[in-house]
Coordinates of C-alpha atoms and ligand atoms in Angstrom, one line a residue:
M26 CA -61.4 -110.8 -131.9
S27 CA -57.9 -110.6 -130.5
I28 CA -57.0 -111.7 -127.0
T29 CA -54.4 -109.9 -124.9
L30 CA -52.8 -111.6 -121.9
Y31 CA -50.3 -110.6 -119.3
N32 CA -47.2 -112.7 -119.6
T33 CA -45.1 -113.2 -116.4
L34 CA -42.1 -114.0 -118.6
T35 CA -42.0 -110.6 -120.3
R36 CA -43.9 -108.7 -117.5
K37 CA -46.3 -107.1 -119.9
K38 CA -49.6 -107.5 -121.6
E39 CA -49.2 -108.9 -125.1
P40 CA -51.5 -109.8 -127.9
F41 CA -52.0 -113.6 -127.9
T42 CA -51.0 -115.4 -131.0
P43 CA -51.3 -119.2 -130.8
I44 CA -48.6 -121.4 -132.4
D45 CA -51.4 -123.2 -134.3
P46 CA -54.9 -121.6 -134.1
A47 CA -56.3 -125.0 -135.0
N48 CA -54.7 -126.5 -131.9
V49 CA -54.4 -124.0 -129.0
R50 CA -52.6 -125.6 -126.1
M51 CA -52.8 -124.7 -122.4
Y52 CA -51.3 -126.5 -119.3
V53 CA -52.3 -125.6 -115.8
C54 CA -50.7 -127.2 -112.7
G55 CA -53.4 -129.2 -110.9
P56 CA -53.8 -130.3 -107.3
T57 CA -51.8 -132.6 -105.1
V58 CA -54.4 -135.0 -104.0
Y59 CA -53.9 -135.6 -100.3
D60 CA -56.7 -133.5 -98.7
F61 CA -59.8 -131.5 -99.5
A62 CA -58.9 -128.6 -101.8
H63 CA -59.2 -125.1 -100.1
I64 CA -60.8 -122.0 -101.5
G65 CA -57.3 -120.7 -102.6
N66 CA -57.0 -123.8 -104.8
A67 CA -60.3 -122.9 -106.4
R68 CA -59.0 -119.7 -107.7
P69 CA -56.7 -121.0 -110.5
V70 CA -59.2 -123.6 -111.4
I71 CA -62.0 -121.0 -112.0
V72 CA -59.7 -118.4 -113.6
F73 CA -58.3 -120.8 -116.1
D74 CA -61.7 -122.3 -116.7
V75 CA -62.8 -118.8 -117.8
L76 CA -59.8 -118.6 -120.1
F77 CA -60.5 -122.1 -121.5
R78 CA -64.1 -121.0 -122.3
L79 CA -62.9 -117.8 -123.9
L80 CA -60.3 -119.7 -126.1
R81 CA -63.0 -122.2 -127.1
H82 CA -65.3 -119.4 -128.1
V83 CA -62.7 -117.6 -130.1
Y84 CA -60.9 -120.6 -131.7
G85 CA -63.6 -123.2 -131.7
E86 CA -64.4 -125.9 -129.2
D87 CA -62.4 -128.6 -130.9
H88 CA -59.4 -126.4 -131.4
V89 CA -58.4 -125.9 -127.8
K90 CA -56.6 -128.5 -125.7
Y91 CA -56.5 -127.9 -121.9
V92 CA -54.3 -130.2 -119.8
R93 CA -54.6 -130.0 -116.0
N94 CA -52.7 -132.7 -114.1
I95 CA -53.3 -134.5 -110.9
T96 CA -50.2 -135.0 -108.7
D97 CA -50.8 -138.3 -107.0
V98 CA -47.2 -139.0 -105.9
D99 CA -45.8 -136.8 -103.2
D100 CA -44.4 -137.2 -99.7
K101 CA -47.5 -135.4 -98.2
I102 CA -49.6 -138.1 -99.8
N103 CA -47.5 -140.9 -98.2
D104 CA -47.7 -139.3 -94.8
R105 CA -51.5 -138.9 -95.0
A106 CA -51.9 -142.5 -96.2
A107 CA -49.9 -143.8 -93.3
R108 CA -51.9 -141.7 -90.8
D109 CA -55.4 -142.4 -92.2
Y110 CA -55.0 -146.1 -93.1
P111 CA -52.4 -147.6 -90.7
E112 CA -53.8 -151.1 -91.2
L113 CA -53.3 -151.1 -95.0
P114 CA -50.2 -151.8 -97.0
L115 CA -48.8 -148.3 -97.9
N116 CA -49.5 -148.6 -101.6
E117 CA -53.1 -149.5 -101.0
A118 CA -53.5 -146.7 -98.5
I119 CA -52.0 -144.3 -101.0
R120 CA -54.5 -145.3 -103.6
K121 CA -57.4 -144.8 -101.2
V122 CA -56.2 -141.3 -100.3
T123 CA -55.6 -140.2 -103.9
E124 CA -58.7 -141.7 -105.3
S125 CA -61.1 -140.3 -102.7
T126 CA -59.4 -136.9 -102.8
A127 CA -59.4 -136.7 -106.6
Q128 CA -63.1 -137.6 -106.6
Q129 CA -63.9 -134.9 -104.1
F130 CA -61.9 -132.4 -106.2
H131 CA -63.9 -133.3 -109.3
A132 CA -67.2 -132.9 -107.5
D133 CA -66.0 -129.6 -106.0
V134 CA -64.9 -128.0 -109.2
K135 CA -67.9 -129.2 -111.2
A136 CA -70.1 -127.5 -108.6
L137 CA -68.1 -124.3 -109.3
G138 CA -69.1 -124.5 -112.9
C139 CA -65.8 -125.6 -114.3
L140 CA -65.6 -127.6 -117.5
E141 CA -63.5 -130.7 -117.4
P142 CA -60.1 -130.2 -119.0
T143 CA -59.4 -132.0 -122.3
V144 CA -56.9 -134.3 -120.6
E145 CA -56.3 -134.8 -116.9
P146 CA -53.2 -136.9 -116.6
R147 CA -52.0 -138.4 -113.4
A148 CA -48.4 -138.3 -112.4
T149 CA -48.3 -142.1 -111.6
D150 CA -49.4 -142.9 -115.2
N151 CA -46.5 -140.9 -116.6
I152 CA -43.4 -142.3 -114.8
K153 CA -41.9 -143.7 -118.0
E154 CA -42.1 -140.2 -119.6
M155 CA -40.4 -138.7 -116.6
V156 CA -37.6 -141.2 -116.6
E157 CA -37.0 -140.5 -120.3
I158 CA -36.7 -136.8 -119.8
I159 CA -34.3 -137.3 -116.9
Q160 CA -32.2 -139.6 -119.1
R161 CA -32.1 -136.8 -121.8
L162 CA -30.8 -134.4 -119.1
L163 CA -28.2 -136.9 -118.0
N164 CA -27.1 -137.3 -121.6
T165 CA -26.6 -133.6 -122.1
D166 CA -24.8 -132.9 -118.7
H167 CA -27.8 -131.0 -117.3
A168 CA -28.2 -133.6 -114.6
Y169 CA -26.1 -135.8 -112.4
I170 CA -26.4 -138.6 -109.9
A171 CA -25.2 -138.1 -106.3
A172 CA -25.7 -139.7 -103.0
G173 CA -27.6 -137.6 -100.5
A174 CA -28.5 -138.2 -96.9
Q175 CA -31.7 -140.1 -97.8
G176 CA -30.2 -142.1 -100.6
R177 CA -29.2 -141.5 -104.2
E178 CA -30.7 -138.7 -106.2
V179 CA -30.7 -137.5 -109.7
L180 CA -30.3 -133.8 -109.6
F181 CA -30.7 -131.0 -112.1
A182 CA -27.5 -128.9 -112.4
V183 CA -28.8 -125.3 -112.4
G184 CA -25.2 -124.1 -113.3
S185 CA -25.5 -125.9 -116.7
M186 CA -28.3 -123.5 -117.8
P187 CA -27.2 -119.9 -118.3
A188 CA -30.8 -118.7 -118.7
Y189 CA -31.9 -120.3 -115.4
G190 CA -34.0 -117.8 -113.4
A191 CA -35.5 -115.8 -116.3
L192 CA -39.1 -116.4 -115.3
S193 CA -38.8 -115.4 -111.7
N194 CA -36.1 -112.9 -112.5
R195 CA -33.7 -114.1 -109.9
K196 CA -30.0 -114.5 -110.2
L197 CA -28.6 -117.8 -109.0
D198 CA -26.9 -116.4 -105.9
E199 CA -30.2 -114.7 -104.8
Q200 CA -32.1 -117.9 -105.2
I201 CA -30.1 -119.7 -102.6
E202 CA -31.6 -117.5 -99.9
G203 CA -35.0 -117.2 -101.6
A204 CA -35.6 -120.9 -101.7
R205 CA -34.0 -121.6 -98.4
V206 CA -32.2 -124.4 -100.0
A207 CA -30.4 -126.5 -97.4
L208 CA -26.7 -126.6 -98.1
E209 CA -26.3 -130.2 -99.0
A210 CA -22.8 -131.4 -99.6
H211 CA -23.8 -133.8 -102.5
K212 CA -25.1 -130.9 -104.6
R213 CA -22.8 -129.1 -107.1
N214 CA -24.9 -126.0 -106.5
P215 CA -27.1 -125.5 -103.5
A216 CA -30.0 -124.6 -105.9
D217 CA -29.8 -127.9 -107.8
F218 CA -33.1 -129.7 -107.4
V219 CA -34.3 -133.3 -107.4
L220 CA -35.5 -135.0 -110.5
W221 CA -35.6 -138.5 -109.0
K222 CA -35.0 -139.7 -105.5
E223 CA -34.3 -143.1 -104.1
S224 CA -37.1 -144.7 -102.0
A225 CA -36.7 -147.0 -99.0
A226 CA -38.2 -150.5 -99.6
T227 CA -41.2 -149.5 -97.6
E228 CA -41.8 -146.3 -99.6
P229 CA -43.6 -146.1 -102.9
G230 CA -41.4 -146.2 -105.8
W231 CA -40.6 -147.4 -109.3
S232 CA -37.5 -149.2 -110.6
A233 CA -35.7 -147.0 -113.1
A234 CA -32.4 -147.4 -114.8
F235 CA -30.3 -144.3 -115.6
S236 CA -27.0 -144.1 -117.4
E237 CA -24.4 -141.5 -116.7
A238 CA -21.1 -141.4 -118.5
G239 CA -21.6 -144.9 -119.9
E240 CA -22.5 -146.5 -116.6
T241 CA -26.0 -147.7 -115.8
V242 CA -27.5 -147.5 -112.3
S243 CA -30.8 -148.7 -111.2
I244 CA -32.6 -146.6 -108.6
Y245 CA -35.8 -147.7 -107.1
G246 CA -37.3 -144.3 -106.4
R247 CA -39.9 -141.6 -107.1
P248 CA -39.9 -138.4 -109.1
G249 CA -39.4 -134.9 -107.9
W250 CA -42.5 -132.6 -108.2
H251 CA -41.3 -130.4 -111.0
I252 CA -40.4 -133.2 -113.4
E253 CA -44.0 -134.4 -113.4
C254 CA -45.3 -131.3 -115.1
S255 CA -42.5 -131.3 -117.7
A256 CA -43.3 -134.9 -118.6
M257 CA -47.1 -134.5 -118.7
S258 CA -47.1 -131.2 -120.7
H259 CA -44.6 -132.7 -123.2
R260 CA -46.7 -135.9 -123.6
Y261 CA -49.9 -134.1 -124.3
L262 CA -48.9 -130.7 -125.7
G263 CA -45.4 -131.1 -127.2
E264 CA -42.1 -129.4 -126.6
T265 CA -43.4 -125.9 -126.9
F266 CA -47.0 -124.9 -126.3
D267 CA -49.1 -121.7 -125.9
I268 CA -50.1 -121.0 -122.3
H269 CA -48.8 -122.3 -118.9
G270 CA -50.7 -121.3 -115.8
G271 CA -50.9 -121.7 -112.1
G272 CA -50.9 -119.6 -108.8
I273 CA -48.3 -116.9 -108.3
D274 CA -46.5 -119.1 -105.7
L275 CA -45.6 -121.5 -108.4
V276 CA -43.4 -119.1 -110.3
F277 CA -40.4 -120.0 -108.2
P278 CA -39.2 -122.7 -107.9
H279 CA -41.8 -124.9 -109.6
H280 CA -42.3 -123.2 -113.0
E281 CA -38.7 -122.0 -113.1
N282 CA -37.6 -125.6 -112.7
E283 CA -40.2 -126.9 -115.2
I284 CA -38.7 -124.5 -117.8
A285 CA -35.2 -125.6 -117.0
Q286 CA -36.0 -129.3 -117.4
S287 CA -38.1 -129.0 -120.6
C288 CA -35.9 -126.5 -122.4
C289 CA -32.7 -128.4 -121.6
A290 CA -34.2 -131.8 -122.4
F291 CA -35.6 -130.7 -125.7
G292 CA -33.1 -128.1 -126.7
T293 CA -35.8 -125.4 -127.0
D294 CA -35.7 -121.7 -126.0
V295 CA -39.1 -121.7 -124.5
M296 CA -41.4 -124.2 -122.9
A297 CA -44.6 -122.1 -123.2
N298 CA -45.0 -118.8 -124.8
V299 CA -47.3 -117.2 -122.2
W300 CA -46.9 -117.8 -118.5
M301 CA -50.0 -116.7 -116.5
H302 CA -50.3 -116.6 -112.7
N303 CA -53.2 -115.8 -110.5
G304 CA -52.7 -113.8 -107.3
F305 CA -53.2 -115.2 -103.9
L306 CA -56.4 -115.4 -102.0
Q307 CA -56.7 -114.4 -98.4
V308 CA -59.6 -114.5 -95.9
E309 CA -60.9 -111.3 -94.2
G310 CA -57.6 -109.6 -94.7
Q311 CA -55.4 -112.4 -93.4
K312 CA -53.4 -115.3 -94.8
M313 CA -55.6 -118.4 -94.7
S314 CA -54.3 -120.7 -92.0
K315 CA -55.7 -123.5 -90.0
S316 CA -54.3 -122.0 -86.8
L317 CA -56.1 -118.7 -87.4
G318 CA -59.4 -120.6 -87.9
N319 CA -59.9 -118.8 -91.2
F320 CA -59.1 -121.9 -93.4
F321 CA -62.0 -123.1 -95.6
T322 CA -62.2 -126.0 -97.9
I323 CA -64.2 -125.6 -101.1
F324 CA -66.6 -128.3 -99.8
E325 CA -67.2 -126.5 -96.5
L326 CA -68.4 -123.4 -98.5
L327 CA -70.4 -125.5 -101.0
K328 CA -72.3 -127.0 -98.0
L329 CA -73.7 -123.5 -97.5
N330 CA -73.8 -121.8 -100.9
A331 CA -74.5 -122.7 -104.5
G332 CA -71.3 -123.0 -106.5
A333 CA -72.3 -120.0 -108.7
V334 CA -71.9 -117.8 -105.6
M335 CA -68.3 -118.8 -105.1
R336 CA -67.6 -118.4 -108.7
F337 CA -69.1 -114.9 -108.7
V338 CA -66.9 -113.8 -105.7
M339 CA -63.8 -115.2 -107.4
L340 CA -64.5 -113.3 -110.7
E341 CA -65.3 -110.0 -109.0
T342 CA -61.6 -109.5 -108.5
H343 CA -59.1 -109.4 -111.4
Y344 CA -57.2 -112.7 -111.4
R345 CA -53.8 -111.0 -110.9
T346 CA -54.9 -108.9 -107.9
P347 CA -54.8 -110.5 -104.4
L348 CA -58.3 -111.5 -103.5
D349 CA -59.7 -110.9 -100.0
W350 CA -62.5 -113.4 -99.3
Q351 CA -65.2 -111.9 -97.1
A352 CA -68.5 -113.2 -95.7
S353 CA -70.1 -109.9 -96.9
S354 CA -69.0 -110.6 -100.5
I355 CA -70.7 -113.9 -100.4
E356 CA -74.0 -112.3 -99.2
R357 CA -73.8 -109.6 -101.9
A358 CA -73.1 -112.2 -104.6
K359 CA -76.0 -114.3 -103.5
F360 CA -78.3 -111.4 -103.7
T361 CA -77.2 -110.5 -107.2
L362 CA -77.5 -114.1 -108.4
L363 CA -81.0 -114.4 -107.0
N364 CA -82.0 -111.4 -109.0
W365 CA -80.4 -112.7 -112.1
S366 CA -81.9 -116.1 -111.6
E367 CA -85.4 -114.7 -111.1
R368 CA -85.1 -112.5 -114.2
L369 CA -83.8 -115.5 -116.3
N370 CA -87.1 -117.2 -115.4
D371 CA -89.2 -114.1 -115.8
F372 CA -87.8 -113.4 -119.2
G373 CA -88.7 -117.0 -120.3
V374 CA -85.3 -117.6 -121.8
V375 CA -84.0 -120.4 -119.6
D376 CA -83.6 -122.6 -122.7
H377 CA -81.0 -120.1 -124.0
Y378 CA -79.1 -120.6 -120.8
L379 CA -79.2 -124.3 -120.5
I380 CA -77.6 -124.7 -123.9
P381 CA -75.9 -121.3 -124.5
K382 CA -76.2 -120.3 -128.1
P383 CA -72.8 -119.0 -129.4
E384 CA -74.6 -116.4 -131.6
F385 CA -76.2 -114.9 -128.5
I386 CA -73.1 -114.6 -126.5
D387 CA -72.5 -110.9 -125.7
H388 CA -69.7 -109.3 -127.8
R389 CA -69.0 -106.8 -125.0
V390 CA -68.4 -109.6 -122.5
V391 CA -66.1 -111.4 -124.9
E392 CA -64.2 -108.2 -125.5
L393 CA -63.8 -107.6 -121.8
L394 CA -62.6 -111.1 -121.1
S395 CA -60.2 -110.8 -124.1
D396 CA -58.5 -107.9 -122.3
D397 CA -56.5 -110.1 -119.9
L398 CA -59.6 -111.6 -118.4
N399 CA -61.4 -108.4 -117.2
T400 CA -64.0 -110.5 -115.3
S401 CA -65.1 -107.8 -112.9
S402 CA -66.3 -105.6 -115.8
A403 CA -67.8 -108.7 -117.5
L404 CA -69.9 -109.2 -114.4
M405 CA -71.0 -105.6 -114.5
R406 CA -72.0 -106.0 -118.1
L407 CA -74.0 -109.1 -117.2
G408 CA -75.8 -107.0 -114.6
E409 CA -76.6 -104.4 -117.3
L410 CA -78.0 -107.2 -119.6
S411 CA -80.2 -108.4 -116.7
H412 CA -81.9 -105.0 -116.8
L413 CA -81.9 -104.6 -120.6
G414 CA -83.5 -108.0 -120.9
Q415 CA -86.6 -106.7 -119.2
T416 CA -87.6 -104.7 -122.2
D417 CA -85.8 -106.4 -125.1
L418 CA -86.3 -110.1 -125.7
N419 CA -83.2 -110.3 -127.9
L420 CA -81.1 -109.0 -125.1
A421 CA -82.8 -111.3 -122.6
K422 CA -81.6 -114.2 -124.8
V423 CA -78.1 -112.6 -124.9
F424 CA -78.2 -112.4 -121.1
A425 CA -79.1 -116.1 -120.8
S426 CA -76.5 -117.4 -123.2
T427 CA -73.8 -115.2 -121.7
L428 CA -74.5 -116.4 -118.2
G429 CA -74.1 -119.9 -119.5
F430 CA -70.9 -119.0 -121.4
V431 CA -69.3 -117.4 -118.3
G432 CA -70.1 -120.7 -116.6
F433 CA -72.5 -119.9 -113.7
P434 CA -74.2 -123.2 -112.7
Q435 CA -77.9 -123.6 -111.6
M436 CA -79.0 -120.1 -112.5
D437 CA -82.3 -121.5 -113.8
K438 CA -83.3 -122.3 -110.2
P439 CA -83.8 -119.2 -108.0
V440 CA -84.5 -121.5 -105.0
F441 CA -80.8 -122.2 -104.7
F442 CA -80.0 -118.5 -104.2
Q443 CA -82.8 -117.7 -101.8
S444 CA -82.4 -117.4 -98.1
G445 CA -85.2 -118.8 -96.0
F446 CA -87.9 -121.3 -96.9
I447 CA -91.6 -121.9 -96.6
V448 CA -92.3 -123.6 -93.3
N449 CA -95.5 -125.6 -92.8
M450 CA -95.6 -127.2 -89.4
F451 CA -99.3 -127.8 -88.9
E452 CA -99.0 -129.8 -85.8
S453 CA -96.5 -129.5 -83.0
G454 CA -93.5 -129.8 -85.2
P455 CA -90.1 -128.5 -83.9
Q456 CA -89.6 -124.8 -84.3
I457 CA -86.9 -123.8 -86.7
L458 CA -85.1 -121.0 -85.1
P459 CA -82.6 -118.9 -87.0
G460 CA -79.1 -120.2 -86.4
S461 CA -80.3 -123.5 -84.9
E462 CA -78.9 -126.8 -85.9
E463 CA -82.0 -127.6 -87.9
N464 CA -81.8 -124.3 -89.7
I465 CA -78.2 -125.0 -90.7
Q466 CA -79.1 -128.5 -91.8
I467 CA -81.9 -127.2 -94.0
E468 CA -79.5 -124.8 -95.6
N469 CA -77.0 -127.6 -96.0
F470 CA -79.7 -129.6 -97.7
R471 CA -80.4 -126.8 -100.1
A472 CA -76.8 -126.1 -101.0
L473 CA -75.8 -129.8 -101.3
T474 CA -78.7 -130.3 -103.7
A475 CA -77.7 -127.2 -105.7
N476 CA -74.1 -128.5 -105.9
N477 CA -75.1 -132.0 -106.9
Y478 CA -73.8 -133.8 -103.9
I479 CA -76.7 -136.1 -104.1
Q480 CA -75.7 -138.6 -101.5
Q481 CA -74.8 -136.0 -98.8
A482 CA -78.0 -134.1 -99.5
Q483 CA -79.9 -137.3 -99.0
T484 CA -78.1 -137.9 -95.7
M485 CA -79.0 -134.4 -94.5
K486 CA -82.6 -134.9 -95.6
L487 CA -82.8 -138.1 -93.6
A488 CA -81.2 -136.5 -90.5
L489 CA -83.9 -133.8 -90.6
E490 CA -86.6 -136.4 -91.2
K491 CA -85.5 -138.2 -88.0
K492 CA -86.5 -134.9 -86.2
G493 CA -89.8 -134.8 -87.9
I494 CA -88.8 -132.2 -90.5
K495 CA -89.5 -133.0 -94.1
T496 CA -87.8 -131.0 -96.8
S497 CA -88.6 -130.7 -100.5
I498 CA -87.3 -128.5 -103.3
I499 CA -90.2 -127.6 -105.5
P500 CA -88.7 -127.4 -109.0
E501 CA -86.8 -124.0 -109.1
R502 CA -89.5 -122.2 -107.1
Y503 CA -88.9 -122.6 -103.4
L504 CA -87.7 -124.8 -100.6
Y505 CA -90.5 -126.3 -98.6
V506 CA -90.1 -127.4 -95.0
G507 CA -92.8 -129.2 -93.1
N508 CA -93.9 -132.2 -91.2
E509 CA -95.1 -133.6 -94.4
T510 CA -93.5 -133.6 -97.9
S511 CA -94.6 -131.1 -100.4
A512 CA -96.5 -133.8 -102.3
E513 CA -98.4 -134.7 -99.1
F514 CA -99.0 -131.0 -98.5
D515 CA -100.4 -130.6 -102.0
K516 CA -102.8 -133.6 -101.4
R517 CA -104.0 -132.1 -98.2
V518 CA -104.6 -128.7 -99.8
E519 CA -106.5 -130.3 -102.7
K520 CA -108.7 -132.1 -100.2
I521 CA -109.4 -129.0 -98.2
I522 CA -110.2 -127.1 -101.4
A523 CA -112.6 -129.8 -102.5
S524 CA -114.4 -129.5 -99.1
R525 CA -114.6 -125.8 -99.6
I526 CA -116.1 -126.2 -103.1
E527 CA -118.7 -128.6 -101.5
A528 CA -119.5 -125.9 -98.9
R529 CA -119.9 -123.3 -101.6
K530 CA -122.2 -125.5 -103.6
A531 CA -124.3 -126.0 -100.5
K532 CA -124.2 -122.2 -100.0
N533 CA -122.6 -122.7 -96.6
F534 CA -120.6 -119.5 -96.9
A535 CA -119.6 -119.3 -93.3
E536 CA -117.9 -122.7 -93.7
S537 CA -116.4 -121.8 -97.0
D538 CA -114.8 -118.6 -95.5
R539 CA -113.5 -120.6 -92.5
I540 CA -111.8 -123.0 -94.9
R541 CA -110.4 -120.1 -96.9
D542 CA -108.9 -118.6 -93.6
E543 CA -107.4 -122.0 -92.8
L544 CA -105.7 -122.1 -96.2
V545 CA -104.4 -118.5 -95.9
A546 CA -102.8 -119.5 -92.6
M547 CA -101.0 -122.2 -94.6
R548 CA -99.9 -119.5 -97.1
V549 CA -102.1 -120.9 -99.8
Q550 CA -103.5 -118.3 -102.1
L551 CA -106.8 -119.1 -103.8
K552 CA -108.2 -118.0 -107.1
D553 CA -111.8 -118.9 -107.7
G554 CA -113.2 -119.4 -111.1
K555 CA -115.5 -121.4 -113.3
D556 CA -114.7 -124.0 -115.9
A557 CA -116.2 -124.2 -119.5
D558 CA -119.2 -126.0 -118.1
G559 CA -119.8 -123.4 -115.4
N560 CA -118.6 -125.6 -112.6
L561 CA -116.9 -123.9 -109.6
T562 CA -113.1 -124.3 -109.7
T563 CA -110.3 -123.1 -107.5
E564 CA -106.7 -122.6 -108.5
W565 CA -104.1 -122.2 -105.8
E566 CA -100.5 -121.5 -105.2
V567 CA -98.3 -121.1 -102.2
K568 CA -97.2 -117.5 -101.5
R569 CA -93.5 -117.1 -101.2
Ligands
AMP619 P1 -51.1 -126.9 -104.5 O1 -52.1 -128.1 -104.4 O2 -50.8 -126.3 -103.1 O3 -50.0 -127.2 -105.3 O4 -52.0 -125.7 -105.2 C1 -52.7 -125.9 -106.3 C2 -52.9 -124.6 -107.0 O5 -53.6 -123.7 -106.1 C3 -51.7 -123.9 -107.4 O6 -51.9 -123.3 -108.7 C4 -51.4 -122.9 -106.3 O7 -50.7 -121.8 -106.8 C5 -52.9 -122.5 -106.1 N1 -53.0 -121.9 -104.7 C6 -52.7 -122.4 -103.5 N2 -53.0 -121.6 -102.5 C7 -53.6 -120.5 -103.1 C8 -54.2 -119.3 -102.5 N3 -54.3 -119.0 -101.2 N4 -54.6 -118.4 -103.4 C9 -54.6 -118.6 -104.7 N5 -54.1 -119.7 -105.3 C10 -53.6 -120.7 -104.5
ZN620 ZN1 -46.6 -127.9 -112.6

């Protein structure tokens, strides 16, 4: 199976040939951890997760190394830490911000069905590597030290690299305008960018010694953003690796500058052979922005929808095409996934889904994904398999394993894709009106449970209980809402059924019918029968 990928560097689709098929290496720029990730940030994470899964399938699970970093040093982080924890020393406050944000990010992307990368390095654990690369650049005259308005800086000299600008296809004089680089007197070229900048004593920083033209200077400071990725990709993937990815906004200046640093430091022509970029995501036709009120974090959406729904919407659009996020796409995705999930259960092939069997992964889906990640056609093929599985057990298994392979989580539980729930308020419990606070809380409880936010789901459950509303998810079948738990409900039903059997034994049919009506009103469907000894029995289930 050969994979074809679009390469930003050459601007065409090319057959993918790994440098070493036994060690396929991919680097994707990860989040800067200062706030909840938004749904735009979810796009590269999902897109490159699909690629990671495809590479693992083709080259073998142990032969693919995926590195996605965490940027935990950044001025935005410092500002957030000072704002949120003014009472703490800055470094402690920073740790609080980065740790809680990274934790939330992990929970979010797990709920979206993404595998963990092989390595997830943090910038602050790789300062030594950054300083080493900067020193190499100073040694080879690709960098210089200069005093700026905010202190001393080590800068990359873009003029020292003739090939600078190849990825974004910009000439140096165009870049000045494109990047809106401030004309700073200490820079040799206005496009020169920071590798290391001096910190004030109150700012986070590391002591680093740099030597330039035989003179050593010590600068207590912090790294620039671009050098982080050069250092971490080099440490874990080497001087040249196979694939480098991220959102389209990173092409310039971030990726251009990563290439400049890495190629000049290691004397290589290429940093990564294939550069891949996902298109931007916008919401209902507009750029997502807090002021327009169309800004959503991943978590906000995961409070209302199972992660598979978001994953489906992301994969419906080809990764290089701009994606327009719409409420109607979410509803359609939910409907499709409910269908798929019910069929998965009806076909009796859930075990093939829970641990996807490689030999049952659909060749056609692999072929489509191998064509520069044609995910929308892959989803259509999954829809086809969901039909074919109805009459062909083998294809039902293929459907199950392929669903697992593409990474849709929680598909074995239709309850997470249903709208509505079974209400059983037998006394004067509160009414649950559509759109009411209680209704939203119930849906939050369902989605939080689906997405494995156990603690928040529990909080929601308790908030509802305080209002006399008890919620339970009956394994994969339905969401039950009542003024008793489903277990209490079951007990009550069993008791009523026992009294009905007594009435029937006593031939009191009027009473037995009255009890039946009472149960029907509770949506309980009865099936009378006899056991081996001829005793009356009654089986029951709740009608959805
Ligand atoms: P950031 O934390 O802003 O550096 O972004 C992390 C990743 O999300 C990068 O790969 C960005 O290119 C990507 N990204 C940010 N905003 C969007 C968006 N609206 N649509 C698609 N990708 C985005
Ligand atoms: Zn990067």
